[in-house]
């Protein structure tokens, strides 16, 4: 069965420090991985997807099939990065349903 | 960008009554919409996949007779919680998949349901 694991419920870093939000997955097929972000009092929105290989708001994530990981990274955290981050896996053979991880609350302190 | 709305944003009802929640894609057509449930401080759990013009596909453990889904048009899906009970109190979120934007789901703001 597909599963997405985000081991940290809360990650607190200082402004300017590097950030790494961990995400591991288990899936028998070829995965499509996403990172979604939810800022305070806002709806969930897509941050980035592995297939695009893009950097959004300074964040990047590389799919490592050997380690079944899709960690989210940013070299220098900003205060506005404080939010809830969800890693998600798309079931390509199941109507593109998403399975979400439990989320990591990122808090960037001054 | 693509916008998804939900109505109402919050609702309080008595136990035993039914509540309908609407999910609309405002500026795109969505052949597929998804309904999620989120308990406090927990992740989103997919309840069902709503396909325009056909029956919804429910996830294991979700009662289809209790959570009625109708997707009558390309811009509207509704979730009706029938005979609601306090344990149905939760945050219900819908998303719509834009067939043009590769595999991206756009999320609604959610509906807070409280059953007394």
mmCIF file of N, CA and C in Angstrom, chain A residues 32 34 36 38 43-46 49 51 86 90 94-98 100-103, chain B residues 3-5 32 34 36 38 42-44 46 49 59 97 102-105 107-109:
data_model
loop_
_atom_site.group_PDB
_atom_site.id
_atom_site.type_symbol
_atom_site.label_atom_id
_atom_site.label_comp_id
_atom_site.label_asym_id
_atom_site.label_seq_id
_atom_site.Cartn_x
_atom_site.Cartn_y
_atom_site.Cartn_z
ATOM 1 N N UNK A 32 4.701 9.827 -8.329
ATOM 2 C CA UNK A 32 4.748 11.258 -8.597
ATOM 3 C C UNK A 32 4.610 11.934 -7.244
ATOM 4 N N UNK A 34 4.755 15.373 -4.639
ATOM 5 C CA UNK A 34 4.438 16.788 -4.570
ATOM 6 C C UNK A 34 4.728 17.307 -3.156
ATOM 7 N N UNK A 36 2.978 20.300 -0.864
ATOM 8 C CA UNK A 36 1.930 21.311 -0.725
ATOM 9 C C UNK A 36 2.229 22.139 0.522
ATOM 10 N N UNK A 38 0.560 25.116 3.322
ATOM 11 C CA UNK A 38 -0.638 25.794 3.834
ATOM 12 C C UNK A 38 -0.196 26.883 4.794
ATOM 13 N N UNK A 43 -5.750 28.348 2.199
ATOM 14 C CA UNK A 43 -5.989 26.998 1.714
ATOM 15 C C UNK A 43 -4.687 26.324 1.312
ATOM 16 N N UNK A 44 -4.781 25.037 1.141
ATOM 17 C CA UNK A 44 -3.636 24.250 0.691
ATOM 18 C C UNK A 44 -3.298 24.641 -0.748
ATOM 19 N N UNK A 45 -2.022 24.783 -1.024
ATOM 20 C CA UNK A 45 -1.615 25.121 -2.391
ATOM 21 C C UNK A 45 -0.348 24.364 -2.754
ATOM 22 N N UNK A 46 -0.224 24.095 -4.032
ATOM 23 C CA UNK A 46 0.930 23.355 -4.520
ATOM 24 C C UNK A 46 2.188 24.219 -4.423
ATOM 25 N N UNK A 49 6.445 20.129 -7.598
ATOM 26 C CA UNK A 49 6.269 18.718 -7.943
ATOM 27 C C UNK A 49 7.582 18.193 -8.491
ATOM 28 N N UNK A 51 8.326 16.244 -10.868
ATOM 29 C CA UNK A 51 8.479 16.093 -12.307
ATOM 30 C C UNK A 51 8.894 17.398 -12.967
ATOM 31 N N UNK A 86 3.029 19.766 3.518
ATOM 32 C CA UNK A 86 2.578 18.389 3.322
ATOM 33 C C UNK A 86 3.263 17.787 2.095
ATOM 34 N N UNK A 90 1.103 10.886 -5.689
ATOM 35 C CA UNK A 90 -0.006 10.687 -6.618
ATOM 36 C C UNK A 90 -0.011 9.264 -7.132
ATOM 37 N N UNK A 94 -4.429 5.253 -10.263
ATOM 38 C CA UNK A 94 -5.659 5.297 -9.480
ATOM 39 C C UNK A 94 -6.388 6.610 -9.596
ATOM 40 N N UNK A 95 -6.443 7.132 -10.823
ATOM 41 C CA UNK A 95 -7.157 8.385 -11.003
ATOM 42 C C UNK A 95 -6.433 9.570 -10.429
ATOM 43 N N UNK A 96 -5.124 9.436 -10.267
ATOM 44 C CA UNK A 96 -4.314 10.531 -9.751
ATOM 45 C C UNK A 96 -4.728 10.980 -8.364
ATOM 46 N N UNK A 97 -5.159 10.037 -7.545
ATOM 47 C CA UNK A 97 -5.479 10.368 -6.167
ATOM 48 C C UNK A 97 -4.204 10.736 -5.432
ATOM 49 N N UNK A 98 -4.353 11.554 -4.406
ATOM 50 C CA UNK A 98 -3.212 11.957 -3.606
ATOM 51 C C UNK A 98 -3.267 11.309 -2.229
ATOM 52 N N UNK A 100 -1.503 11.912 1.351
ATOM 53 C CA UNK A 100 -0.743 12.940 2.042
ATOM 54 C C UNK A 100 0.016 12.376 3.232
ATOM 55 N N UNK A 101 1.153 12.998 3.512
ATOM 56 C CA UNK A 101 1.826 12.745 4.767
ATOM 57 C C UNK A 101 1.121 13.517 5.876
ATOM 58 N N UNK A 102 1.590 13.348 7.082
ATOM 59 C CA UNK A 102 0.942 13.969 8.229
ATOM 60 C C UNK A 102 1.288 15.445 8.387
ATOM 61 N N UNK A 103 2.245 15.905 7.593
ATOM 62 C CA UNK A 103 2.566 17.322 7.618
ATOM 63 C C UNK A 103 3.649 17.679 8.623
ATOM 64 N N UNK B 3 -9.188 28.652 -9.316
ATOM 65 C CA UNK B 3 -9.788 28.894 -8.005
ATOM 66 C C UNK B 3 -10.908 27.894 -7.760
ATOM 67 N N UNK B 4 -10.908 27.359 -6.550
ATOM 68 C CA UNK B 4 -11.959 26.442 -6.124
ATOM 69 C C UNK B 4 -12.629 27.042 -4.898
ATOM 70 N N UNK B 5 -13.938 27.094 -4.927
ATOM 71 C CA UNK B 5 -14.671 27.637 -3.782
ATOM 72 C C UNK B 5 -15.473 26.546 -3.108
ATOM 73 N N UNK B 32 -12.776 15.825 -12.625
ATOM 74 C CA UNK B 32 -12.568 15.071 -11.395
ATOM 75 C C UNK B 32 -12.410 16.017 -10.218
ATOM 76 N N UNK B 34 -12.148 15.855 -5.760
ATOM 77 C CA UNK B 34 -11.833 14.973 -4.651
ATOM 78 C C UNK B 34 -12.368 15.579 -3.354
ATOM 79 N N UNK B 36 -11.905 15.442 0.796
ATOM 80 C CA UNK B 36 -11.034 15.041 1.880
ATOM 81 C C UNK B 36 -11.677 15.408 3.210
ATOM 82 N N UNK B 38 -10.349 16.257 7.243
ATOM 83 C CA UNK B 38 -9.173 16.543 8.052
ATOM 84 C C UNK B 38 -9.585 16.764 9.496
ATOM 85 N N UNK B 42 -4.284 16.718 12.134
ATOM 86 C CA UNK B 42 -4.019 15.507 11.365
ATOM 87 C C UNK B 42 -3.985 15.835 9.883
ATOM 88 N N UNK B 43 -3.584 14.852 9.122
ATOM 89 C CA UNK B 43 -3.438 15.072 7.696
ATOM 90 C C UNK B 43 -4.778 14.963 6.977
ATOM 91 N N UNK B 44 -4.762 15.267 5.699
ATOM 92 C CA UNK B 44 -5.963 15.118 4.884
ATOM 93 C C UNK B 44 -6.136 13.646 4.519
ATOM 94 N N UNK B 46 -8.294 11.196 2.105
ATOM 95 C CA UNK B 46 -9.180 11.154 0.953
ATOM 96 C C UNK B 46 -10.415 10.324 1.277
ATOM 97 N N UNK B 49 -13.481 10.063 -4.706
ATOM 98 C CA UNK B 49 -13.181 10.731 -5.965
ATOM 99 C C UNK B 49 -14.492 10.924 -6.702
ATOM 100 N N UNK B 59 -13.250 5.684 -0.912
ATOM 101 C CA UNK B 59 -12.124 5.005 -0.305
ATOM 102 C C UNK B 59 -12.629 3.977 0.704
ATOM 103 N N UNK B 97 -9.329 18.788 -10.078
ATOM 104 C CA UNK B 97 -8.178 18.549 -10.942
ATOM 105 C C UNK B 97 -8.406 19.206 -12.288
ATOM 106 N N UNK B 102 -0.885 19.976 -15.690
ATOM 107 C CA UNK B 102 -0.516 18.578 -15.502
ATOM 108 C C UNK B 102 -0.736 18.079 -14.084
ATOM 109 N N UNK B 103 -1.750 17.288 -13.935
ATOM 110 C CA UNK B 103 -1.992 16.539 -12.711
ATOM 111 C C UNK B 103 -2.085 17.400 -11.455
ATOM 112 N N UNK B 104 -2.354 18.670 -11.579
ATOM 113 C CA UNK B 104 -2.394 19.514 -10.391
ATOM 114 C C UNK B 104 -3.796 19.572 -9.828
ATOM 115 N N UNK B 105 -3.882 19.474 -8.516
ATOM 116 C CA UNK B 105 -5.155 19.619 -7.835
ATOM 117 C C UNK B 105 -5.195 20.987 -7.166
ATOM 118 N N UNK B 107 -7.154 23.316 -4.409
ATOM 119 C CA UNK B 107 -7.937 23.042 -3.217
ATOM 120 C C UNK B 107 -8.889 24.179 -2.852
ATOM 121 N N UNK B 108 -10.031 23.780 -2.317
ATOM 122 C CA UNK B 108 -10.954 24.751 -1.768
ATOM 123 C C UNK B 108 -10.508 25.142 -0.373
ATOM 124 N N UNK B 109 -11.166 26.143 0.194
ATOM 125 C CA UNK B 109 -10.774 26.637 1.510
ATOM 126 C C UNK B 109 -11.244 25.760 2.661
#
